[in-house]
Short mmCIF file of C-alpha atoms in Angstrom, two decimals:
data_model
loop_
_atom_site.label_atom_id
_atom_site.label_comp_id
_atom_site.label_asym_id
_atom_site.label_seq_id
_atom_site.Cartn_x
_atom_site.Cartn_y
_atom_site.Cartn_z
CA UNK A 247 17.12 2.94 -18.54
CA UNK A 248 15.95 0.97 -21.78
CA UNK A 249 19.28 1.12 -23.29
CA UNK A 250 20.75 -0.99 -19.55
CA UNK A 251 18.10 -3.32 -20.19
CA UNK A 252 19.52 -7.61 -21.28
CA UNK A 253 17.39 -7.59 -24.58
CA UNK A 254 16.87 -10.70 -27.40
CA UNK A 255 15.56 -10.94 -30.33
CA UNK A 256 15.53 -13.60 -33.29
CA UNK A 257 18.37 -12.49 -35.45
CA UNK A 258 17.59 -15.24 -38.63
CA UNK A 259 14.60 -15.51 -41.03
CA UNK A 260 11.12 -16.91 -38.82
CA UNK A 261 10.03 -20.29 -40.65
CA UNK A 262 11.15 -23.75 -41.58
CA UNK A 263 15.30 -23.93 -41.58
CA UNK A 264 17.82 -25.64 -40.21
CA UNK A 265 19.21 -23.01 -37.71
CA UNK A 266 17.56 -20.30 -36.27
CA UNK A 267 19.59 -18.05 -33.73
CA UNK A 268 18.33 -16.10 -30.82
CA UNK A 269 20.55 -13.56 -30.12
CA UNK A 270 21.14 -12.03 -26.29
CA UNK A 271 23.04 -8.56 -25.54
CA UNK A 272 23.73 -6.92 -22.02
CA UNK A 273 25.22 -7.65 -18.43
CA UNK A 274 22.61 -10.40 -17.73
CA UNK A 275 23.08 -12.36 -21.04
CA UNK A 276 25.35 -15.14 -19.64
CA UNK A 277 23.03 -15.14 -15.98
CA UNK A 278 20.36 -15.89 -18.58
CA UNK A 279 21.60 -18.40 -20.12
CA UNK A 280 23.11 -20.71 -17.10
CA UNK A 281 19.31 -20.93 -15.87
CA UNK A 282 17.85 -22.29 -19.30
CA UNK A 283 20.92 -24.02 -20.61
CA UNK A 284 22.53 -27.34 -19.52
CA UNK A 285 24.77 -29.77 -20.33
CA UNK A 286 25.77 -33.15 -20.03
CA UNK A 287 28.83 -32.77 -18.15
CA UNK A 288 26.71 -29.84 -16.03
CA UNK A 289 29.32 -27.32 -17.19
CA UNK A 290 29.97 -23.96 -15.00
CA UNK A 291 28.70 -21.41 -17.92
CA UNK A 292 29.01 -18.53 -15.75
CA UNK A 293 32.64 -19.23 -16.51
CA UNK A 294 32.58 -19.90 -20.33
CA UNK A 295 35.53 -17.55 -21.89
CA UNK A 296 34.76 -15.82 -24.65
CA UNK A 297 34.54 -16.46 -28.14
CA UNK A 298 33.67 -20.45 -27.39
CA UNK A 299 30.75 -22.65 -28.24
CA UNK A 300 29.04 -25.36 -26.45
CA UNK A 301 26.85 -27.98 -27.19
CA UNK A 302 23.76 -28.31 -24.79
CA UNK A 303 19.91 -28.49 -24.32
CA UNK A 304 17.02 -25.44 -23.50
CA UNK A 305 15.38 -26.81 -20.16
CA UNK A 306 12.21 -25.08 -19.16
CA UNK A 307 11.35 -23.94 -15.45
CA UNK A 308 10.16 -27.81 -14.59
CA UNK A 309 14.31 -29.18 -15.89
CA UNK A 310 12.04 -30.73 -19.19
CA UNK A 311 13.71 -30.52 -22.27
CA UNK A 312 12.65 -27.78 -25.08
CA UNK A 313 15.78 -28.09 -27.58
CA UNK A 314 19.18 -29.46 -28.66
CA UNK A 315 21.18 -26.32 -29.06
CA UNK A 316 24.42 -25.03 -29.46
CA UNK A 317 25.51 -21.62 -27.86
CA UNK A 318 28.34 -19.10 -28.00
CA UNK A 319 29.42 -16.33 -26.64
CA UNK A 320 31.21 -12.99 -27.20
CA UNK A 321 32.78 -10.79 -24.38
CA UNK A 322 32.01 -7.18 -24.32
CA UNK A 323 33.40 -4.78 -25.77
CA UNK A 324 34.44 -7.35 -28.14
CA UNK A 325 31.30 -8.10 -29.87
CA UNK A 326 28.74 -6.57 -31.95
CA UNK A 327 26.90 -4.39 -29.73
CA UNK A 328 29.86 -4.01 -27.55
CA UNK A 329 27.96 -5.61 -24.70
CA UNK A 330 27.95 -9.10 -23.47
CA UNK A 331 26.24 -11.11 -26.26
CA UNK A 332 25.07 -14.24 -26.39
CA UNK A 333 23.98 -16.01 -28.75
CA UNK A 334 21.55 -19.22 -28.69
CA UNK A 335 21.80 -21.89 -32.18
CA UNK A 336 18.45 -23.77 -32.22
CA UNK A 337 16.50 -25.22 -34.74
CA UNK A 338 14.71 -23.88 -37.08
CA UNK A 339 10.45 -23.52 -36.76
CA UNK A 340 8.41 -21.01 -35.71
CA UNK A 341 7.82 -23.66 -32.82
CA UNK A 342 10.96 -24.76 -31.63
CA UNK A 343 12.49 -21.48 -31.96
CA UNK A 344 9.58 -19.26 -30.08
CA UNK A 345 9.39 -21.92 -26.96
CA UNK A 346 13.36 -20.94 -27.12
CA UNK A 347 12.95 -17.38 -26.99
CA UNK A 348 9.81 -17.77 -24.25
CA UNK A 349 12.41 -19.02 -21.60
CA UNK A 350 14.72 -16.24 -22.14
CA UNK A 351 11.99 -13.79 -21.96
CA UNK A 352 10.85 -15.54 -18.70
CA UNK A 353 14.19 -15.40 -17.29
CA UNK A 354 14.65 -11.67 -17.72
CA UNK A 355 15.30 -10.66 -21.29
CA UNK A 356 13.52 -7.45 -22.73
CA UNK A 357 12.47 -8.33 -26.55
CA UNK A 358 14.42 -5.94 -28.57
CA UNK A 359 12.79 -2.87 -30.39
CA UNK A 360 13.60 -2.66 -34.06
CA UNK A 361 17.12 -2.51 -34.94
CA UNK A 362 17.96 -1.90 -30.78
CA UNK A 363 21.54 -4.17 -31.47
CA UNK A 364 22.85 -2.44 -34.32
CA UNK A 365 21.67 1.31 -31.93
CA UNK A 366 23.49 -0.44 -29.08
CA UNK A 367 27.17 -0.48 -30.83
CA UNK A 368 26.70 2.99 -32.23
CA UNK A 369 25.66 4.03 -28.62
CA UNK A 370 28.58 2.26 -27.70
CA UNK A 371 30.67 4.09 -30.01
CA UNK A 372 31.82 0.64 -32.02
CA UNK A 373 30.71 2.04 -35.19
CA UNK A 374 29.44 5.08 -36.45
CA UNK A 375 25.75 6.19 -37.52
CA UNK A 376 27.13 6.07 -41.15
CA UNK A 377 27.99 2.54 -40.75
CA UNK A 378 25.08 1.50 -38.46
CA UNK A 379 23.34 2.41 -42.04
CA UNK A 380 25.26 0.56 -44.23
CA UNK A 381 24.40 -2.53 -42.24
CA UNK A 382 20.72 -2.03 -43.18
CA UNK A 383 21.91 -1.76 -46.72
CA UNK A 384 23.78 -4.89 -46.60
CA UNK A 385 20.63 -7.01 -45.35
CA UNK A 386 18.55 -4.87 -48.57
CA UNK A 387 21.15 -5.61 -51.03
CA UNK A 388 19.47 -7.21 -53.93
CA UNK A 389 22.80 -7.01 -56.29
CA UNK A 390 26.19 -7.90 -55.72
CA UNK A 391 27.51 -4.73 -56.39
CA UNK A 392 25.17 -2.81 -54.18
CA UNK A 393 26.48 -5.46 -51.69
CA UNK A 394 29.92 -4.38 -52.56
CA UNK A 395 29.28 -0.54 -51.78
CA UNK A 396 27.49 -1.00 -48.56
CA UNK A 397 30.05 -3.50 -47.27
CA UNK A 398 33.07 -0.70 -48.12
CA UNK A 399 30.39 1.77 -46.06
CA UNK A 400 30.00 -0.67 -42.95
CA UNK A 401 34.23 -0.44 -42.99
CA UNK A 402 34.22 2.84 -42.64
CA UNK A 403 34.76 4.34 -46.11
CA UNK A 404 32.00 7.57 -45.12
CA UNK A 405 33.16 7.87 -42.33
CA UNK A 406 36.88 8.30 -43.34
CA UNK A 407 35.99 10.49 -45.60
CA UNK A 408 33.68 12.61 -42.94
CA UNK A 409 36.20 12.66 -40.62
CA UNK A 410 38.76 14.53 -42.47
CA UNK A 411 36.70 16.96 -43.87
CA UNK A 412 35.51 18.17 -40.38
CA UNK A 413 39.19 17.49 -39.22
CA UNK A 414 40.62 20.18 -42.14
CA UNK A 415 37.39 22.65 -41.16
CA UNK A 416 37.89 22.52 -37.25
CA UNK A 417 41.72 23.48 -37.94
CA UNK A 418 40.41 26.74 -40.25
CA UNK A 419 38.42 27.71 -37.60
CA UNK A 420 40.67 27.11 -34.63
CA UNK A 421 43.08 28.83 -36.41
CA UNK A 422 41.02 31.91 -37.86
CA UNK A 423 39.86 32.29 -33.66
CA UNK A 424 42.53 32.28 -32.40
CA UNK A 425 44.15 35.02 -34.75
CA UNK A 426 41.08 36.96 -33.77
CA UNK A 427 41.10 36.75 -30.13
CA UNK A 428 44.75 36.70 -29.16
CA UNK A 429 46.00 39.18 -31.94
CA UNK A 430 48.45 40.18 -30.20
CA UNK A 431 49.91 36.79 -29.68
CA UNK A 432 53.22 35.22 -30.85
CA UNK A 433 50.71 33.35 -33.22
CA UNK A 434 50.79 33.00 -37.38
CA UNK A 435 48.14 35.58 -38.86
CA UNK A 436 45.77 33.37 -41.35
CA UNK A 437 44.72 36.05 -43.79
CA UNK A 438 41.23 35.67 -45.96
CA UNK A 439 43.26 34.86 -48.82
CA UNK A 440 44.55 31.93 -46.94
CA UNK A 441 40.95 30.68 -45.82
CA UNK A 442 40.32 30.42 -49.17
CA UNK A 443 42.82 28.71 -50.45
CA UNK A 444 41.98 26.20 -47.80
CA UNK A 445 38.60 25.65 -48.19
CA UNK A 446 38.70 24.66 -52.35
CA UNK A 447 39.78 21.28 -51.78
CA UNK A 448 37.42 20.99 -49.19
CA UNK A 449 34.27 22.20 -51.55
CA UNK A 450 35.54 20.22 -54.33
CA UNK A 451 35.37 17.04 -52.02
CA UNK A 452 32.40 17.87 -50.82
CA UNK A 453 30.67 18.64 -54.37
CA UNK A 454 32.65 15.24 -55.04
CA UNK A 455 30.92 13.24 -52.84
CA UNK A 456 27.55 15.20 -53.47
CA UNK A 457 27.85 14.51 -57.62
CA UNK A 458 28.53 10.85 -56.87
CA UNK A 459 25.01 10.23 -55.42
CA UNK A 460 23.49 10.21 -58.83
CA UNK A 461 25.66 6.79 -59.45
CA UNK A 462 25.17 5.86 -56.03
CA UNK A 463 21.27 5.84 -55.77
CA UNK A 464 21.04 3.98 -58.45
CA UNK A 465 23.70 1.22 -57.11
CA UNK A 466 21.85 1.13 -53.74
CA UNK A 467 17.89 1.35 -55.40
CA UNK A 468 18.24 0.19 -59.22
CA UNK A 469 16.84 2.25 -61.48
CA UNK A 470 12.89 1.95 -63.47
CA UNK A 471 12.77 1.35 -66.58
CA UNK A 472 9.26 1.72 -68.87
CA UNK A 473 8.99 -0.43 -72.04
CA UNK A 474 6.55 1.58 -73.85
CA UNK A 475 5.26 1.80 -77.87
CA UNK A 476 2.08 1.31 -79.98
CA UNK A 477 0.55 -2.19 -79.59
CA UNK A 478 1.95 -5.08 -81.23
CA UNK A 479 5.32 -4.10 -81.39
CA UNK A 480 6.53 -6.30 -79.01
CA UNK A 481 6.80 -5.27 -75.74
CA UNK A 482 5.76 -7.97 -73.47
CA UNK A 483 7.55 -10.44 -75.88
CA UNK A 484 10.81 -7.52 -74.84
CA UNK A 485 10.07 -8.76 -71.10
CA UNK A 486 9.57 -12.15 -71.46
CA UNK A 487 12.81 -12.40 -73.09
CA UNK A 488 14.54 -10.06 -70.69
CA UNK A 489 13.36 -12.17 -67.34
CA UNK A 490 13.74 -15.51 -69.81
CA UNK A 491 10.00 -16.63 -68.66
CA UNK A 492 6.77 -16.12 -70.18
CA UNK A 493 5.85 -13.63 -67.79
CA UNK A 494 3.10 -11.20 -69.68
CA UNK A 495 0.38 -12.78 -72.21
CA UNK A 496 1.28 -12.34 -75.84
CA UNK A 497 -0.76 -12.58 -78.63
CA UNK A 498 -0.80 -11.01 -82.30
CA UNK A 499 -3.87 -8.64 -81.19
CA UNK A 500 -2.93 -5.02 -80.84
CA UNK A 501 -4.23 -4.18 -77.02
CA UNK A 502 -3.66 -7.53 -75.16
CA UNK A 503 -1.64 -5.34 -72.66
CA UNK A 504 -3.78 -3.10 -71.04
CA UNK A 505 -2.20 -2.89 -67.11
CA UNK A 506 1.40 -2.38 -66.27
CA UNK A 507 3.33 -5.70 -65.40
CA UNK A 508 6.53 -4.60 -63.57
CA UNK A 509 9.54 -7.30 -62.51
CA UNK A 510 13.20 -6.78 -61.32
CA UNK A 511 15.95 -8.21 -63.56
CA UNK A 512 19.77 -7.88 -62.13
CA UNK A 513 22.35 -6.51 -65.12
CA UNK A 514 25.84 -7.20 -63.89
CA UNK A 515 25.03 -5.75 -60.60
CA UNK A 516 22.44 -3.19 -61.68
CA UNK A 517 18.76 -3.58 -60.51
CA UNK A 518 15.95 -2.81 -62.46
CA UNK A 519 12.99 -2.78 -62.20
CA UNK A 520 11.27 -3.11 -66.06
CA UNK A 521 7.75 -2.13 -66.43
CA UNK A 522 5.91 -3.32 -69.49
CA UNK A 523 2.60 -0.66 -70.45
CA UNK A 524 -0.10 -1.02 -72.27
CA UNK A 525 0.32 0.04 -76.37
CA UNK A 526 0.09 3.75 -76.44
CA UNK A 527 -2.68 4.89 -79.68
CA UNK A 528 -6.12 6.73 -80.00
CA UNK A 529 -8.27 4.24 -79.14
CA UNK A 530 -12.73 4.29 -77.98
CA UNK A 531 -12.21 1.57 -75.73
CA UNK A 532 -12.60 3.44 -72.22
CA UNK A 533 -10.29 0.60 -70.41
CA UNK A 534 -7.40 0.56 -73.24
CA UNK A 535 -7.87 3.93 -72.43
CA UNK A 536 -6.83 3.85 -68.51
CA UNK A 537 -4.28 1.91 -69.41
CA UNK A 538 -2.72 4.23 -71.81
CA UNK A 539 -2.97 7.27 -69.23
CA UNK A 540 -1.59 4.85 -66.70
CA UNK A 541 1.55 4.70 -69.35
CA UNK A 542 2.09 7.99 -69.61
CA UNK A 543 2.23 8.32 -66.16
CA UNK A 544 4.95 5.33 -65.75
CA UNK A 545 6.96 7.03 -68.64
CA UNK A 546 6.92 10.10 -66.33
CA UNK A 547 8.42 8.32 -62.96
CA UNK A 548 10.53 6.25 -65.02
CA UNK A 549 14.81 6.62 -65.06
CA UNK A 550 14.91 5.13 -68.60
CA UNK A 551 12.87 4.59 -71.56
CA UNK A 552 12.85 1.72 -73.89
CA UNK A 553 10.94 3.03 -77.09
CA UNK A 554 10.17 -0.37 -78.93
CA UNK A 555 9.51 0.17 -82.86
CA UNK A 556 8.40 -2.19 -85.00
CA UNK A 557 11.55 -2.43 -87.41
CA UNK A 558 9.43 -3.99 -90.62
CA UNK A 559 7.70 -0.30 -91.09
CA UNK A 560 10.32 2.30 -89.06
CA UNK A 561 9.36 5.03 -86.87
CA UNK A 562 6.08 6.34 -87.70
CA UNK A 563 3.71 9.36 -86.64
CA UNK A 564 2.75 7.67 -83.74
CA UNK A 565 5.92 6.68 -82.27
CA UNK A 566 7.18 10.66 -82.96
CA UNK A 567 4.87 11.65 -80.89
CA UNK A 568 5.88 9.43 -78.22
CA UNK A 569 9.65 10.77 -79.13
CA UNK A 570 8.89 13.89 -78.38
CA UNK A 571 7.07 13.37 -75.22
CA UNK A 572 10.77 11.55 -73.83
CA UNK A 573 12.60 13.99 -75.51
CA UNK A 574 13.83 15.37 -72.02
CA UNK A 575 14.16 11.58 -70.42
CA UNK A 576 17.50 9.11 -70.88
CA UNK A 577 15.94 6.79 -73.31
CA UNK A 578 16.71 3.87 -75.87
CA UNK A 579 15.31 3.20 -79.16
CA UNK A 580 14.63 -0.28 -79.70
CA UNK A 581 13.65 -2.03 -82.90
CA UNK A 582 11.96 -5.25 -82.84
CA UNK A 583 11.44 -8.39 -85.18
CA UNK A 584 14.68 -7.97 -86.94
CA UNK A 585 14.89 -11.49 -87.80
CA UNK A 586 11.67 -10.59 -90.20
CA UNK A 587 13.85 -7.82 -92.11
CA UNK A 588 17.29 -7.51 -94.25
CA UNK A 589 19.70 -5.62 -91.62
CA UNK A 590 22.45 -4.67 -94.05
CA UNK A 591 19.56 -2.57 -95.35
CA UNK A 592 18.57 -0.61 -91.77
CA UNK A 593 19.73 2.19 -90.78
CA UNK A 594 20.01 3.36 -87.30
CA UNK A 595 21.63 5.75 -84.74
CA UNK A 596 23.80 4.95 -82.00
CA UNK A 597 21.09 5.39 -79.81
CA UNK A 598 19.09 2.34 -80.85
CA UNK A 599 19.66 -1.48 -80.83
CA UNK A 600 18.49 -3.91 -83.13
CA UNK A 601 16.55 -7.01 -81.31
CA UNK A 602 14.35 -9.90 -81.91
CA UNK A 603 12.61 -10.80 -78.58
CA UNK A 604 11.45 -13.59 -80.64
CA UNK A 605 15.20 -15.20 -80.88
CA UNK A 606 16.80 -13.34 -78.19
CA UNK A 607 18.71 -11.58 -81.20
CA UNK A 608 20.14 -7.99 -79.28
CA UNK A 609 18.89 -8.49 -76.28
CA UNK A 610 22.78 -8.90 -74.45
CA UNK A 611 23.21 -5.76 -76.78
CA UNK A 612 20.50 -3.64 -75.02
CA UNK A 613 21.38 -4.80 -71.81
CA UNK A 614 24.90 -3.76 -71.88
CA UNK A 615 23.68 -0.27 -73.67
CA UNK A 616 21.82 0.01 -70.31
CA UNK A 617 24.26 -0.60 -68.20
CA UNK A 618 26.67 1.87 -70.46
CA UNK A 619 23.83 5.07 -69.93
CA UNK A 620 24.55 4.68 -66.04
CA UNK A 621 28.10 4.73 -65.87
CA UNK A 622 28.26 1.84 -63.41
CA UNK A 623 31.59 1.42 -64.94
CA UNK A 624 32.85 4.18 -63.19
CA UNK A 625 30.98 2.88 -59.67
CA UNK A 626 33.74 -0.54 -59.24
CA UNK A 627 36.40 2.11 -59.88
CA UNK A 628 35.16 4.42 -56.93
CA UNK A 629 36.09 4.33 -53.38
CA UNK A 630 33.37 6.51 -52.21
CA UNK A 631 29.95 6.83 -53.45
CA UNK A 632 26.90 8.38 -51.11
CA UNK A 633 24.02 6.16 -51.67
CA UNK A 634 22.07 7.58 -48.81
CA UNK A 635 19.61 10.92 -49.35
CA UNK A 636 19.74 11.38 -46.17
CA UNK A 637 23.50 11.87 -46.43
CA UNK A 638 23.49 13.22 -49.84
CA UNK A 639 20.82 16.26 -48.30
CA UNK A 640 23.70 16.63 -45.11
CA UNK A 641 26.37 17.63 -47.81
CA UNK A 642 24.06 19.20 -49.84
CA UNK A 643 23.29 21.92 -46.74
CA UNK A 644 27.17 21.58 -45.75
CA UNK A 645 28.06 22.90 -49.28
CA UNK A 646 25.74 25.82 -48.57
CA UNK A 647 27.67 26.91 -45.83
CA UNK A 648 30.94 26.48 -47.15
CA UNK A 649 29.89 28.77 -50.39
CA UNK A 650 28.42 31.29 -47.96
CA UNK A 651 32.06 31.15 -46.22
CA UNK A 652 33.80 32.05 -49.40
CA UNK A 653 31.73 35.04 -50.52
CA UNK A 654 31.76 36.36 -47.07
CA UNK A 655 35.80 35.84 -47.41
CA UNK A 656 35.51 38.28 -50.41
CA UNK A 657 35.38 41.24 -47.51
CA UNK A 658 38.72 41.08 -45.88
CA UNK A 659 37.48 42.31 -42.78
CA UNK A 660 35.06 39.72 -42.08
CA UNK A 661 37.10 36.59 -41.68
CA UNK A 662 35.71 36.12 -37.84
CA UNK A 663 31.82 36.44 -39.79
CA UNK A 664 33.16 32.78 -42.04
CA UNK A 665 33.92 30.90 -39.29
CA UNK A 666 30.37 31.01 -37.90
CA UNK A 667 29.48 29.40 -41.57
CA UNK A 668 32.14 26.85 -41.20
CA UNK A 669 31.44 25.92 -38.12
CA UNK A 670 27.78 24.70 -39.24
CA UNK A 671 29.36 23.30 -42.54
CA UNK A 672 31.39 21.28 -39.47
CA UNK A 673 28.57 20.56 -37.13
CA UNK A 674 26.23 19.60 -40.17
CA UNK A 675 28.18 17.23 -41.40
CA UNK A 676 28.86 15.34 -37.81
CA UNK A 677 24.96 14.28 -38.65
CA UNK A 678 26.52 11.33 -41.55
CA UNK A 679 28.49 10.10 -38.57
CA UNK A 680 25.89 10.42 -35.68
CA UNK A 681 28.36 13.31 -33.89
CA UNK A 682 25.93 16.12 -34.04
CA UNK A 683 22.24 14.93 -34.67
CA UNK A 684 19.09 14.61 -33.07
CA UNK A 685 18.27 11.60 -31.08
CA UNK A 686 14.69 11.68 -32.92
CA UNK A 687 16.46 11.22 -36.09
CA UNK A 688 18.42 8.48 -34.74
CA UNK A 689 15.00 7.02 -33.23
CA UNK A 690 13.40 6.85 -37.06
CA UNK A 691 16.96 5.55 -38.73
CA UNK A 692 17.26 2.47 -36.44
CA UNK A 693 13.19 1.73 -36.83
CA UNK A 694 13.63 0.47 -40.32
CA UNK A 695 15.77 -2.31 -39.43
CA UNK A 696 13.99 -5.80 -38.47
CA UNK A 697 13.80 -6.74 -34.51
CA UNK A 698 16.92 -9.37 -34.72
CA UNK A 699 19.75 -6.90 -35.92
#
């Protein structure tokens, strides 16, 4: 009965602004609204048309004014949530905008749970569960080109993608039934050979789509990125001059860093969040020492490693051993305080970039060298990407089935045994799209969005 229920809910940011909307959805909105909202003229808003505005004041119970508002509204099934919505322009306060809000309650409204009018037009069937996430995404983006990917998601480029692959699997399996139960039927024998050679493309895409979630996360989350080294090679001078603010004390004594600073920088479209440790080395000193171990560990959870190396004295024993210990992680050499040496004279791989974080020498260098390791080149050429676990772990378990369809296939006899496997490759993958999931799992997706979308 909840989901019949006129709710509202404050769909802008609570605090000082110049607009703040409160946003109405369901059968009662516009009833709602004609007992709080008058005009001038005393305009008939039970008969507003859709997709108008109109310029008015909030009353209150006792006819006194509570705000100079504009309103509009949006005719179901022609709106967001499908439903009659209407919303309420006022202005922005936590005051003005909450004595707002307390007259729609009064008149009938139900305030909406988390993310309830985004639920509402995949309940509705408006858009899919696919793109009822990529909405969240879009309020999260932090980079343009995350932006970019979940906007192309909230269109519907999952769920295109979804859709065919459970279109091309439900014709396999219609036709490998029906050659089982009517055999002797005027109807086309599909042999295990056939099924087969159906069901590549279809693995392909779906290892496709499952490969491209290694871009994808990191489009969607950003990726972390440890600046780590002895002391004194430069490392917090490397984040100052990276975020282009003194951000982290530095001084010419080796151990001034002894906690992790960490701050997101935005490379083209790629978030990251840089983490500046403490100098790794031997050292007595029992808080240098936590610090050290705390490196270590951020090293560890890190997607990237910027080894900084003093470039006056080269890589010595002490930064080896720290080699070795990334040996297995992406990582980036860096030497510092170039501007204090003769460069014709270094020599270096084409793993490592020459900087000064002193001049700001190299530094566009190792940012594009970043961006380079992640292939986010690749990303603005891609329609698809998954940026969503939970969708990459649905394909993950739909690939599964698929590959126990095909060895199954390897027994011609046993063709009516694969269509039980692609049938859950089918039904697992309606769970991207919201076709075939569990309204629990629906509950906990919608929860993470705030209470005004």
């Amino acid at each position: 009965m909840r989901d019949l229920d006129t709710i509202c809910g404050i769909s802008t940011q609570i605090g000082e602004s110049g607009i703040s909307i409160i946003r109405i959805s369901g059968n009662g909105g516009l009833n709602i609204l004609s007992k709080i909202f008058k005009t001038k003229k005393n305009v008939d808003i039970l008969s507003m048309a859709s997709y108008t505005m109109k310029h008015g004041f909030i009353v209150d119970d006792r006819g006194e004014t509570i705000d100079e508002v504009i309103v509009s509204y949006m005719r179901g099934p022609k709106s967001f949530t499908a439903e009659d919505v209407v919303e309420i322009n006022c202005h922005g306060g936590i005051v003005s905008v909450n004595r707002v809000l307390k007259e729609v309650l009064k008149c009938g409204a139900r305030l909406s749970d988390r993310g309830e009018f985004t639920k509402r037009a995949f309940l509705n069937g408006r858009i899919d569960l696919s793109q009822a996430e990529a909405v969240f995404d879009i309020i999260s983006s932090k980079t343009d080109l995350s932006m970019d990917s979940a906007l192309k998601q909230s269109m519907g480029s999952i769920s295109y993608e979804i859709q065919s692959l459970r279109e091309e699997l439900i014709s396999i399996i219609a036709h490998i039934e029906a050659t089982v139960d009517f055999p002797e039927d005027d109807i086309e024998e599909i042999t295990c050979g056939k099924v087969k050679e159906l069901l590549i493309p279809i693995i392909d895409k779906v290892n496709e789509l499952i490969h491209s979630f290694e871009v994808g996360r990191i489009v969607r989350e950003g990726i972390k990125v440890a600046i780590i080294g002895k002391p004194n090679v430069g490392k917090s001078s490397l984040l100052n001059a990276l975020l282009k603010e003194d951000r982290a004390i530095v001084t010419e004594v080796p151990g001034t860093t002894r906690d992790t600073i960490e701050e997101l920088i935005n490379i083209d479209g790629l978030l990251i969040k840089i983490i500046d440790t403490a100098g790794i080395r031997n050292t007595s000193d029992v808080v240098e020492k936590i610090g050290v171990d705390i490196s270590f560990k951020k090293i560890d959870e890190s997607d990237l490693v910027l080894l900084i190396i003093d470039s006056k004295f080269g890589i010595c024993n002490e930064d080896e051993i720290i080699l070795n210990y990334i040996d297995s992680k992406k990582h980036i050499l860096v030497f510092n305080k170039i501007d204090l040496i003769n460069k014709s004279d270094f020599n270096y791989d084409k793993n490592s970039v020459l900087i000064s974080a002193k001049t700001g020498e190299g530094i566009d260098d190792l940012k594009n060298k970043i961006y380079e390791l992640f292939l986010l080149g690749e990303v603005k050429n891609k329609k698809v990407s998954i940026t969503n676990v939970r969708h990459s772990d649905v394909l993950i378990r739909a690939s599964m089935h698929l590959n126990e369809a095909m060895l199954i296939l390897k027994d011609v006899y046993s063709i009516d045994l694969a269509s039980i496997d692609l049938r859950n490759a089918w039904t697992v993958l309606g769970e991207i799209t919201g076709d075939s999931i569990k309204e629990e799992i629906i509950d906990e997706i919608f929860s993470k969005f705030c209470l005004g979308k």
